[in-house]
Amino acid sequence: MRTTDTPPALREDSSRPPNPLFRNLTAKLASLPMVLTALVVFVGCTGWTIVHSFTGSKLLPKLKWVGFDQYEKLWNTRRWLVSIENLALYGIFSLCFTLVIGFTLAALLDRKIRFEAAFRTIFLYPFALSFIVTGLVWQWILNPDLGIQSVVRSMGFTSFEFDPLYNASIVIYGLLIAGLWQGTGFVMVIMLAGLRGIDEDVWKAARVDGIPVWKTYVRVIIPMMRPVFITALVVITSGIIKVYDLVVAMTAGGPGIASEVPAKYVYDRMFSSQNLGQGFAASTMMLLAVVVVLIPWAYLEFGGKKHD
Amino acid sequence: MKTIAGILAATALTSVSAHAADLEVTHWWTSGGEAAAVAEFAKAFNEGTEHNWVDGAIAGSGGTARPIIVSRILGGDPMGATQLNHGRQAEELVEAGLMMDLTEIAEAEGWKDVVNPPSLLDACTLDGRIYCAPINIHSWQWMWLSHKAYEDAGLDVPQNWDEFVASAPQLAEAGKIPLAVGGQAWQSNGAFGVMSIAIAGIDAWTDVFVNKNEETVMGPEYTKVFEAAAVARELSKDTKVQDWNQATNLVITGQAGAQIMGDWAQGEFAVAGQVAGEDYTCLPGLGANEVIDTGGDAFYFPVNDDPEITAAQKELASILMSKEAQVAFNLKKGSLPVRGDVDLSAANDCMKKGLKILADGGTVPSGDMALSRDILDELEDLLTEFWSDHSYSPEDAQKAYAEIISRAE
């Protein structure tokens, strides 16, 4: 989207109207590859996928129409329904906690504490690890025979029980812990950058007026950081929807199907079950979910500006 | 090492012949015993022909490797030869004309007469043409019992499933996990498959898997299977490991009484220095119905434009089926050879049990041959949920199972 927008500076330049097609030709030429990529790869392949989700394609894509059969089957599959529920739970908790913890950590670091650089590195470090490594490490930490449970038990609390990865009703929170551990550091850094961008004078003014620090944060600083929050939101949300590798590394969807997620369903159906049609139907549903969230947001965000 | 070997091979090749080809072979045999086994094939190929085996091992299980292999073939970058499980996985690739027809070699070398059981070659056959070379037979129908666990509990090692279930409470009292089942879906699914052949019997199993008769699933034989599975999930609930070999390790170290796992578990016992009959017992068909399924691996040869590679592919196919290569490979792998006419006197007790069942004709086709991956995966999803969710009643699972079978083609 960004690539096709004309820079705002040009809009004011309306004194002599040349052919708008040739205006800023170099920039348009330069963005042509990206425009083509976007059209062919994103739009084209998305369309192809949607079309094939209405076919009975197995291992190879074939145009053998089956109508809405794949979707009917999809919504009658327990595993898909469990996946959706898991994604919703993981998404809501992950979004809230990442933002709250990320901002709190950033605000604390911003209070000019000692060893700030050391803390910042510690908090950011997990982000340098892939989800596969994160998942494996946390699989060990949460394993009742190796990790936290066995350590606490060896200290004498023999009835202590903590095995989220082997308990179907709480396994999603086990994933959440690992996800938060990995992701909050990055959000903290984004927030910290935002806080550093706040003019020192704002703080001085607040102090002169005698506004308490927490109130300054909530009423002044956070509203000023709106673009930073939007960025963080986009980063976190896209991470949530595509969550796949963490699950594969930590639980492989288990116990049973208790920690399955939609992306894993798509992959397994397409490649393991050799049922492309079903995988395409599931991925089309994922796209639809994203679009449903994105369109109202994009309308509010970009649509309003024209009426300024 | 590899580069030195490569240079040596390259110089050797240029001096010997101009027709030598590099043949890339992909497979997912990466564990210790497996790698040693596949090295036997490479050796036979490099020494027996002027061509050169380029090893394309893909780490991870078949589930990881299969998509990579298939997408390379579809994407127009075919390897010289590749491992796949024989069965219906490659059906569409064959139909699309992407796999080489091996019928000529098979007829010239009389594969039909030597391959035992014949169902292996049938699994490679489509419309009367042969498209793959079966390599080995792997069977699921084994229960492995730890002698140490039973000694610790002061019990005799059970000789069949019923005795095992009866002994389970005392094992649990002695602090042992009666049945080790890893957390991955395919393991509980596989254990269920073994139980259904052993408990429901071959006829009922065949009716479900081969004839896709969902009424049999609702019948009394399968009711018993689902009840037994409900018992088994109770016995295995303390297994807190994911991988199959970690679960096997629980049996090896005597922390668990038993595991239901295919014959590849044998390699783990061998690596741990355990002896069949002394340290562990193997019960084919849970000691109830002594049959084995004849799943396993096969090599497919994707169609290639280069005539040199095609020639090399044909030579490899005939080497893979040769007596010498079959014996060398299968002894290392712990699997059974596909030829009925080879001498395997070096095999251990468990392998000999398997060979005897094979010679007696106690075989059934594997699930891979009977059902499509799609249906198999749905069954797997159902069973892993049933296995882990103790509130999922056997009756409900039975109904869901029948529903999936009714949709199978």
PDB file of C-alpha atoms in Angstrom, chain B residues 71 81 86 93 105 168 239:
ATOM      1  CA  SER B  71       7.969 -30.458  -3.369  1.00  0.00           C
ATOM      2  CA  ALA B  81      16.237 -41.691  -6.074  1.00  0.00           C
ATOM      3  CA  HIS B  86       5.404 -47.787   0.065  1.00  0.00           C
ATOM      4  CA  LEU B  93       3.047 -38.539  -8.273  1.00  0.00           C
ATOM      5  CA  ILE B 105      14.045 -54.361 -14.559  1.00  0.00           C
ATOM      6  CA  ALA B 168      -0.365 -53.473  35.729  1.00  0.00           C
ATOM      7  CA  THR B 239       4.467 -41.073  30.706  1.00  0.00           C
TER       8      THR B 239
END
